[in-house]
Short mmCIF file of C-alpha atoms in Angstrom, two decimals:
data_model
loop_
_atom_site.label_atom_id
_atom_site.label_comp_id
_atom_site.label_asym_id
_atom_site.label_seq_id
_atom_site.Cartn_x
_atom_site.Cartn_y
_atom_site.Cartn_z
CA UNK A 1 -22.37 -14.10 22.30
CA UNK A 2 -19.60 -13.37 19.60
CA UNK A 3 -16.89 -14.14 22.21
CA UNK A 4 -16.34 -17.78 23.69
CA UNK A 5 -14.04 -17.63 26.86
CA UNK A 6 -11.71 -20.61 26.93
CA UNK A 7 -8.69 -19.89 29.00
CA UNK A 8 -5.92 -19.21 28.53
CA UNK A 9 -7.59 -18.61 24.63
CA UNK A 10 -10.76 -16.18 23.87
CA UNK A 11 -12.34 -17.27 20.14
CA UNK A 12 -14.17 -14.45 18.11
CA UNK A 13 -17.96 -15.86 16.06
CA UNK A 14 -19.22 -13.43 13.64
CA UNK A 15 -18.99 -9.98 14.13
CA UNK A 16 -18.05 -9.08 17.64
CA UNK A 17 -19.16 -5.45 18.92
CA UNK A 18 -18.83 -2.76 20.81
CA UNK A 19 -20.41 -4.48 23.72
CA UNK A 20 -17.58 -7.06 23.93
CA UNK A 21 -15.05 -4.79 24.19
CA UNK A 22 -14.78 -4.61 28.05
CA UNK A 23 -15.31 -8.57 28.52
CA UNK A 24 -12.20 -8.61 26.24
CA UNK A 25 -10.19 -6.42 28.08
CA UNK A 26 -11.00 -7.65 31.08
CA UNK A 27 -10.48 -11.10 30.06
CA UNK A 28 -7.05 -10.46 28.40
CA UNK A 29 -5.64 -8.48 31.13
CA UNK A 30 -6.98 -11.13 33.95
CA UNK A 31 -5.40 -14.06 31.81
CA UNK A 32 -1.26 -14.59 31.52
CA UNK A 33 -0.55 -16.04 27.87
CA UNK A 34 -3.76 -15.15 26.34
CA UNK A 35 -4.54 -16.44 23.20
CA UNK A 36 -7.14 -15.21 20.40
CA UNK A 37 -8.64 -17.33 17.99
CA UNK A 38 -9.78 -15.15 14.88
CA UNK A 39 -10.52 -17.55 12.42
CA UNK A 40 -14.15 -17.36 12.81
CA UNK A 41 -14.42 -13.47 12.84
CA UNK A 42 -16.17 -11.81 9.98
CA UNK A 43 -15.61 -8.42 11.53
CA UNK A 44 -14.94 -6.48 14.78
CA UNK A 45 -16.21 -3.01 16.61
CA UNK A 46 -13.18 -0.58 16.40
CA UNK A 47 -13.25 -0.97 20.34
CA UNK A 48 -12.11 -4.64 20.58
CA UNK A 49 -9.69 -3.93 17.66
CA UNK A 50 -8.14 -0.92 20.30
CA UNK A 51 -7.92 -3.55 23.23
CA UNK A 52 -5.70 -5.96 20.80
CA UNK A 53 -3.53 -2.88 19.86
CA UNK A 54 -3.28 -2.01 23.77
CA UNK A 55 -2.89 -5.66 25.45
CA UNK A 56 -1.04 -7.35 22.22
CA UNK A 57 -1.80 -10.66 23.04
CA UNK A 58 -0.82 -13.63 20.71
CA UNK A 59 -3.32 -14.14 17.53
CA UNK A 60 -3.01 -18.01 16.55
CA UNK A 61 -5.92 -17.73 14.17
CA UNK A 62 -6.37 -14.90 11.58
CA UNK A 63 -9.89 -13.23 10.75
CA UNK A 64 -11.51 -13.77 7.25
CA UNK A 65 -10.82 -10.80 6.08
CA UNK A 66 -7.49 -10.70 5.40
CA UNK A 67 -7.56 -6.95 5.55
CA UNK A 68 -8.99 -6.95 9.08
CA UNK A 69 -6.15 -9.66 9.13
CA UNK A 70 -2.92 -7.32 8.37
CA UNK A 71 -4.25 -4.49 10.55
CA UNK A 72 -4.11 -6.64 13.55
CA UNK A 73 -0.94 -8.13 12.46
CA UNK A 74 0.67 -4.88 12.67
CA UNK A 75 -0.99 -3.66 15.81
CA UNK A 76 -0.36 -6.56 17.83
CA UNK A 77 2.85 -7.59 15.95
CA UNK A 78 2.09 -11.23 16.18
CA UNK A 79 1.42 -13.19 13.09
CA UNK A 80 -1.02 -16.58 13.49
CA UNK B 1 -16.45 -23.39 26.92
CA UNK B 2 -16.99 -25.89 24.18
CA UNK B 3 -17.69 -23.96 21.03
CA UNK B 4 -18.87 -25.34 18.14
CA UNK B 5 -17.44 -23.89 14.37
CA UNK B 6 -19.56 -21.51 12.81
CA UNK B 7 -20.39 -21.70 8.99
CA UNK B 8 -17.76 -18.65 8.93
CA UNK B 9 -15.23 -21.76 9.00
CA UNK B 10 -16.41 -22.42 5.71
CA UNK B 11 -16.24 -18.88 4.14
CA UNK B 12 -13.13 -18.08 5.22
CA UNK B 13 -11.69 -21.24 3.52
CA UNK B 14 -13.61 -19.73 0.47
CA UNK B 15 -12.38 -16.15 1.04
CA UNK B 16 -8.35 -17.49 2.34
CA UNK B 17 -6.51 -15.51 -0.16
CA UNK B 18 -3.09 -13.58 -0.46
CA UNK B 19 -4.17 -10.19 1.40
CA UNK B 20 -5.18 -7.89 -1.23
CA UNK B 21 -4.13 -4.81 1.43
CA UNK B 22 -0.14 -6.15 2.41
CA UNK B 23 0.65 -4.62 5.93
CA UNK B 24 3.96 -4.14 6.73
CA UNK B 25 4.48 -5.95 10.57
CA UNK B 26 6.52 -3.57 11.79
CA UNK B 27 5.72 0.32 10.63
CA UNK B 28 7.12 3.42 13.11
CA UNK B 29 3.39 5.01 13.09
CA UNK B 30 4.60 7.48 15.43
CA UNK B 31 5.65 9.68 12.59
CA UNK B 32 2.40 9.64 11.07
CA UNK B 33 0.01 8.84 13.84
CA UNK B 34 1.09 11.95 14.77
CA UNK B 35 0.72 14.36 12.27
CA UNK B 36 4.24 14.28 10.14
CA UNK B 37 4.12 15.48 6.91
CA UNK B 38 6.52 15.23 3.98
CA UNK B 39 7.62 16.99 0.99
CA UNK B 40 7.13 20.42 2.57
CA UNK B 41 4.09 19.24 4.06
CA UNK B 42 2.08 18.23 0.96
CA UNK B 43 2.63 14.77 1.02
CA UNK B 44 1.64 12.92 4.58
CA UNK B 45 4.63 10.83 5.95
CA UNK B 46 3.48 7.74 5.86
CA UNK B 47 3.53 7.20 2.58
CA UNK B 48 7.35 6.45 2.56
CA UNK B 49 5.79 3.46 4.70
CA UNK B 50 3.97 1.64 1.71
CA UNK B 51 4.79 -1.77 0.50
CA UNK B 52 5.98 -2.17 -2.98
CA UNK B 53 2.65 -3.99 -4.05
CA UNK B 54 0.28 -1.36 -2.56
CA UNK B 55 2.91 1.74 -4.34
CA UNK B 56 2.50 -0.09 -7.44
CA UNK B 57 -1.01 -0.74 -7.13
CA UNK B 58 -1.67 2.93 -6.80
CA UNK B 59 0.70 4.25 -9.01
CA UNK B 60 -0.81 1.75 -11.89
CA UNK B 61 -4.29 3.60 -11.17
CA UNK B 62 -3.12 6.82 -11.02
CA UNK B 63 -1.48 6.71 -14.34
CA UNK B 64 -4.45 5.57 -15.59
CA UNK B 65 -6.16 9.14 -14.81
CA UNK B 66 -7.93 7.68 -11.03
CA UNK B 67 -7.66 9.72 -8.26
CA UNK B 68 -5.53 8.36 -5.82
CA UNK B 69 -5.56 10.21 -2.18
CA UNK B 70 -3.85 9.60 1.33
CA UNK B 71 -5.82 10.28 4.39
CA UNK B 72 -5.35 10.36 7.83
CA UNK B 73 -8.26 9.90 9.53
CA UNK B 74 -8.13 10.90 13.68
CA UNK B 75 -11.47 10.18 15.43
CA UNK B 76 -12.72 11.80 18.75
CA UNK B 77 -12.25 9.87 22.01
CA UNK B 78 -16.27 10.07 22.19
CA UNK B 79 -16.59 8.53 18.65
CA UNK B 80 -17.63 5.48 20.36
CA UNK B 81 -20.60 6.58 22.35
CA UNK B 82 -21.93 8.06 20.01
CA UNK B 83 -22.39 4.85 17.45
CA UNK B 84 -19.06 5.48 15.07
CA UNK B 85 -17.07 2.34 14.44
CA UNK B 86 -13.97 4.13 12.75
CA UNK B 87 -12.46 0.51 12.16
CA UNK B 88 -15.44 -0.20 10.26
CA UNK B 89 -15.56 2.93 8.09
CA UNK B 90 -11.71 2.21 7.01
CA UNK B 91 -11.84 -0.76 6.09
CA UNK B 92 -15.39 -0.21 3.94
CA UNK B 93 -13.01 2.76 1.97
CA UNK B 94 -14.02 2.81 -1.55
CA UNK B 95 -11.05 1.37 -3.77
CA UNK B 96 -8.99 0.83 -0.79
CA UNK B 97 -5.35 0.06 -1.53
CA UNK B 98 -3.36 0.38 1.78
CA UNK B 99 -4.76 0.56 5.21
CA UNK B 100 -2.51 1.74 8.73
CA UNK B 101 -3.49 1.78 12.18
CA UNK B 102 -1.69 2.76 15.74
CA UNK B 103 -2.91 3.61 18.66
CA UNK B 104 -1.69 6.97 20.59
CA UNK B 105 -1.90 5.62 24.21
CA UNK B 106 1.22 3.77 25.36
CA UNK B 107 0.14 2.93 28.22
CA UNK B 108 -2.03 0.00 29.18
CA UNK B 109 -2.15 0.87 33.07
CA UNK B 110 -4.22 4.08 31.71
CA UNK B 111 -6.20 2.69 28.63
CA UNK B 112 -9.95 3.15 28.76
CA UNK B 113 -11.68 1.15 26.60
CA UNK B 114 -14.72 2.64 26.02
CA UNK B 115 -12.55 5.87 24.58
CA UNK B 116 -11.13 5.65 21.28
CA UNK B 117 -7.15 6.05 20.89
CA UNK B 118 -7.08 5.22 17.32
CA UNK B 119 -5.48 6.72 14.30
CA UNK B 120 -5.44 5.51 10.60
CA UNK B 121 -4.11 6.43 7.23
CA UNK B 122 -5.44 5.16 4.20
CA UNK B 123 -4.52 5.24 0.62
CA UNK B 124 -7.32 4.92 -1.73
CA UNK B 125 -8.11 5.29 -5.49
CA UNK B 126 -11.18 6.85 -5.64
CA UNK B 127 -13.50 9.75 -6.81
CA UNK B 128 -12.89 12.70 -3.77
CA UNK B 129 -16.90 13.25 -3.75
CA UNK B 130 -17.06 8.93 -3.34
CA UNK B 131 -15.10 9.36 -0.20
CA UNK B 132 -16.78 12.12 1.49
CA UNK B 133 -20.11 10.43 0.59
CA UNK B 134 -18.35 7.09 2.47
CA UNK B 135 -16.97 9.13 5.29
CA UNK B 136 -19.94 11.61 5.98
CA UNK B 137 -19.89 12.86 9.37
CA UNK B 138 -16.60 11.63 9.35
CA UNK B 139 -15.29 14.07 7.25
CA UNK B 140 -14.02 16.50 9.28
CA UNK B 141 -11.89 13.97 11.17
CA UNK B 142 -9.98 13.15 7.67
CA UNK B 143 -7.23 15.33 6.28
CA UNK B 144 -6.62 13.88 2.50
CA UNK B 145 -3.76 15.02 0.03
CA UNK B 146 -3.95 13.97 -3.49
CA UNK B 147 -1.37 11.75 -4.31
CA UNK B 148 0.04 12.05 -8.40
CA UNK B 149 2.16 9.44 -9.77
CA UNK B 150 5.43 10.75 -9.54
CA UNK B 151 4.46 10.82 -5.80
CA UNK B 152 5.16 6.84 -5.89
CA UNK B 153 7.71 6.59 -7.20
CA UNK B 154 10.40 5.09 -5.29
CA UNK B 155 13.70 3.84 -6.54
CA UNK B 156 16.03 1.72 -4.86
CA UNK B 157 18.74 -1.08 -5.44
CA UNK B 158 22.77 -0.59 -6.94
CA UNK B 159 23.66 1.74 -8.62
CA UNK B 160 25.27 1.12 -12.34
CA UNK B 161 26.34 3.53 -15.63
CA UNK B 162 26.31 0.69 -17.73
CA UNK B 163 26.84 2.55 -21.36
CA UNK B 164 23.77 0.19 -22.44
CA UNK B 165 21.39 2.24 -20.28
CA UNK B 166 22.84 5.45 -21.29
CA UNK B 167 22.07 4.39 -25.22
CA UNK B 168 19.00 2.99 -23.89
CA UNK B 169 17.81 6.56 -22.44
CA UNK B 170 18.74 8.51 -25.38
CA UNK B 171 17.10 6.51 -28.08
CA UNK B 172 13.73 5.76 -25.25
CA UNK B 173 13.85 9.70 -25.67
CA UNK B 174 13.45 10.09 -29.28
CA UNK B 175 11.02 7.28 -29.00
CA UNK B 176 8.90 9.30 -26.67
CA UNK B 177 9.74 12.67 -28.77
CA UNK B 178 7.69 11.19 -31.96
CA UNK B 179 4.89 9.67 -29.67
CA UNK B 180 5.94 6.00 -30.25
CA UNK B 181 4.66 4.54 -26.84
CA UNK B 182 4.53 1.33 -28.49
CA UNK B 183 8.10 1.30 -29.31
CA UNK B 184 9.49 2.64 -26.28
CA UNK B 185 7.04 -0.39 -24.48
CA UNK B 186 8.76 -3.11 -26.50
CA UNK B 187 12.04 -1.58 -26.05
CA UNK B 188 11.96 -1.44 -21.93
CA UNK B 189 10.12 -4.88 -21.72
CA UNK B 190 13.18 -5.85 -23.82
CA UNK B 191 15.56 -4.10 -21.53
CA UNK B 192 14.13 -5.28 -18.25
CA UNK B 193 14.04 -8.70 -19.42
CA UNK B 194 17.78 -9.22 -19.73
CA UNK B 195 18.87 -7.23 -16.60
CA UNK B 196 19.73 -7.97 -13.05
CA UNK B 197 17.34 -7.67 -10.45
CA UNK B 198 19.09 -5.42 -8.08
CA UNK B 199 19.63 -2.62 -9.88
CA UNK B 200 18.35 0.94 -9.69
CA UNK B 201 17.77 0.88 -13.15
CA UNK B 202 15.82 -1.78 -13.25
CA UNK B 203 13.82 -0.29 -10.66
CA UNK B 204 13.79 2.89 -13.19
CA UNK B 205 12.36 0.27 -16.02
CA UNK B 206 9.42 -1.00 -14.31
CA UNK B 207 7.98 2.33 -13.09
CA UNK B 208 8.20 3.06 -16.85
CA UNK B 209 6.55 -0.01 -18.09
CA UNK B 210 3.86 0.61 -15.49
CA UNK B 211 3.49 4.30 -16.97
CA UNK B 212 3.74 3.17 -20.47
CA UNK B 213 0.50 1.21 -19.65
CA UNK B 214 -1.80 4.38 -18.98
CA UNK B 215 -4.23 4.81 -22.28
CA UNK B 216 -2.50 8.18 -22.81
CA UNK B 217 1.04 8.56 -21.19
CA UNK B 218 2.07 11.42 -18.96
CA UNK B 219 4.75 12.58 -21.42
CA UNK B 220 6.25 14.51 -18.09
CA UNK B 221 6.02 11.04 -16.17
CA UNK B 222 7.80 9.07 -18.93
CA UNK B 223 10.23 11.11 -19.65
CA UNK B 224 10.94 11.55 -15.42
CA UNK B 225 11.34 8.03 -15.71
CA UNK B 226 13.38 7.56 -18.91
CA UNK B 227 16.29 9.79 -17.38
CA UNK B 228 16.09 7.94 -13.81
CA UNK B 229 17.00 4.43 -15.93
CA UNK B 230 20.17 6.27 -16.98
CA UNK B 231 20.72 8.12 -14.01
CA UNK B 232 19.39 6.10 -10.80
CA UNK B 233 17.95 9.33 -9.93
CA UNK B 234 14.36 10.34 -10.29
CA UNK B 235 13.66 13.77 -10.07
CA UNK B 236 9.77 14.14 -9.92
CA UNK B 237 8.50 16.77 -13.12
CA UNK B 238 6.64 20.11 -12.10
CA UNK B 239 3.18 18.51 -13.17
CA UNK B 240 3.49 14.95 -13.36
CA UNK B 241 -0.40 14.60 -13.12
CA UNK B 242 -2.09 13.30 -16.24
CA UNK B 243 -5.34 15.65 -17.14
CA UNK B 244 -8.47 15.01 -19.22
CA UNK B 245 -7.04 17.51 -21.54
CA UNK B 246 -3.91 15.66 -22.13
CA UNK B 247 -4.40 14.94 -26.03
CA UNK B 248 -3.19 11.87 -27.74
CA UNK B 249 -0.36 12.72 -29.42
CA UNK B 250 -0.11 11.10 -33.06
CA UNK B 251 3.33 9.79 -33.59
CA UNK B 252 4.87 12.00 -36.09
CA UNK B 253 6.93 8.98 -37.55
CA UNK B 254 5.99 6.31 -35.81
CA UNK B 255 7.20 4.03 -38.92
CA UNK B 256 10.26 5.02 -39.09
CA UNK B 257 11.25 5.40 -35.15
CA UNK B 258 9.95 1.88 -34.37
CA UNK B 259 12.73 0.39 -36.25
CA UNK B 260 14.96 2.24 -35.58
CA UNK B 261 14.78 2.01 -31.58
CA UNK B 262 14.14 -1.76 -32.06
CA UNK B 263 17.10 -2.33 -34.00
CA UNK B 264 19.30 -0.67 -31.45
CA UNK B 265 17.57 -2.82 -29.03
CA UNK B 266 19.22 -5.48 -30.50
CA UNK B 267 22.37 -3.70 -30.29
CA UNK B 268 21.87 -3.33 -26.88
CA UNK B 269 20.73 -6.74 -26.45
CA UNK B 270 24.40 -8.30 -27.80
CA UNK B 271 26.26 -5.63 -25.53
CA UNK B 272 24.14 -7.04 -22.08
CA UNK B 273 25.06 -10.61 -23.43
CA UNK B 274 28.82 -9.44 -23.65
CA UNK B 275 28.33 -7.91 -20.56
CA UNK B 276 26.91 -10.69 -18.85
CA UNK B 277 30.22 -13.09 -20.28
CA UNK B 278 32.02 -10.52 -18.51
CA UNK B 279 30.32 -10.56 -14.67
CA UNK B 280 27.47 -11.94 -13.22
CA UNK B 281 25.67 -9.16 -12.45
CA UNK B 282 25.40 -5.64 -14.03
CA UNK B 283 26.12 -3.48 -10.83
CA UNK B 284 29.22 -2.50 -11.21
CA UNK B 285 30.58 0.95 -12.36
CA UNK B 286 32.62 0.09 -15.05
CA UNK B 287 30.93 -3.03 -16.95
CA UNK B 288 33.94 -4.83 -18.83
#
């Protein structure tokens, strides 16, 4: 599974899909301070990217692509 | 849960570089997200939003005869179901320079997840037949403008009438009147390197050393640009877009306008070093 559930932080592996999507939400909205961990994300469906955008929790890791990277950075406004 | 670090660790070290896309942190996408338009609605609003890396970026490419297009790209709220990743078709853009996203639910209390709330807008240097190849079914989701040079051009910083740049406009004109690109080059490289850096001028100066780098000018473009380093103001010209039929112009006397404009660089040159005896900085009205 692309997404490993460590409260309070969720870490993305590989590329995470559409699947995850409601895990994620339900994870972020169940958890107070959530964290993401990106730095081992090589790409994500555009439904977990919508739940960041939503929920804005804090990123302490960017993805590898630092594309992906700056999107999220502006969505969420928090920089790693 | 314990969770072990993927190879990925070890790409991204590879792969950590300065963003090639820069995102601004803080962007009011409500003005685009939801449908604003500029410059009597041929221009989309968001482009007023680009960093000065990614306007650069684009307007380097588009003097150089590339296609450059915005798009705004709205997919349904079904996109999802029905196997689109709209995410995933942005970011794989062909020539990609500058990437937005917002969302267009505020709301978190009524966010479904499995619908899509998404908007981007997308600046990209590529063939218009490339991109609707890329987007496909996508198309009709994606409203694009083409996006000339002038377009980018954004001037900012103090304002000055420093005599030098007036002299420096008039002579860059008969430079550009006899074809001698080279010359006019030299002389705004020369220019830029002895001015301040907050200065609309100097703002003026590198748009036109960016322009002067196209294989065959935009004579329009350059000459746009030329008056904006004397005035602070750039007006954009009727048909700033270079086209394929644009000849080469041979410089009618390019031998004898190099000189010339070189040697009243120097002139120029020992007025900026009085100048700069005089002040610090050249943004003041009246310079000594």
């Amino acid at each position: 599974m692309p997404l490993f559930f460590d409260p309070p932080r969720v870490h993305f592996d590989g590329h995470c899909e559409l699947q995850d999507a409601s895990a994620l939400w339900q994870f972020l909205r169940a958890t107070p301070a959530a964290e993401v961990d990106l730095e081992c994300c090589e790409g994500m469906h555009a439904a977990l990217f919508q739940v960041l955008a939503v929920l804005r929790p804090r990123i302490v890791a960017p993805p590898i692509d630092p594309r992906l990277g700056s999107l999220i950075e502006q969505v969420t406004g928090s920089a790693p | 849960m314990a969770r072990a670090k993927s190879s990925t660790v070890r790409t991204r070290r590879r792969l950590k570089q300065p963003a090639a896309v820069v995102i601004e942190a803080t962007v009011d996408t409500a003005s685009w997200a939801d449908g604003a338009d500029i410059a009597g609605g041929r221009l989309p609003a968001w482009l007023s939003f680009l960093a000065d890396a990614e306007r650069r970026e684009a307007f380097r490419r588009a003097v150089a005869g590339e296609a450059v297009v915005a798009a705004r790209y709205a997919p349904a709220e079904d996109c999802f179901g029905r196997g689109i990743d709209p995410l995933g078709l942005m970011l794989a853009t062909p020539d990609l320079i500058a990437l937005r996203a917002a969302r267009i639910t505020a709301a978190p209390a009524s966010f479904d997840p499995g619908r899509c709330q998404l908007r981007f807008a997308l600046l990209a240097a590529a063939p218009p037949a490339a991109l609707d190849q890329h987007w496909h079914d996508q198309r009709d989701r994606i409203r694009c403008w083409p996006v000339a040079a002038a377009d980018l051009v954004l001037i900012g910083g103090s304002a000055t009438s420093a005599p030098v740049l007036e002299d420096f406009s008039e002579q860059a004109m008969d430079a550009l009147a006899v074809g001698d690109f080279a010359a006019l080059a030299t002389a705004t490289a020369t220019l830029l390197g002895l001015m301040g850096e907050q200065l609309n001028a100097v703002a003026a100066l590198r748009w036109l050393s960016l322009a002067l780098e196209a294989a065959v000018p935009d004579r329009a473009l350059l000459r746009a640009l030329i008056e904006a380093v004397g005035s602070g103001q750039f007006t954009a010209p009727a048909e700033a877009v270079i086209t394929p039929t644009d000849e080469a112009v041979v410089p009618a006397e390019p031998a004898a306008a190099a000189p010339r404009l070189v040697a009243d660089i120097a002139v120029l040159t020992r007025d900026i070093a009085a100048v700069k005896r005089c002040g610090p900085v050249l943004d003041r009205k009246e310079l000594c």
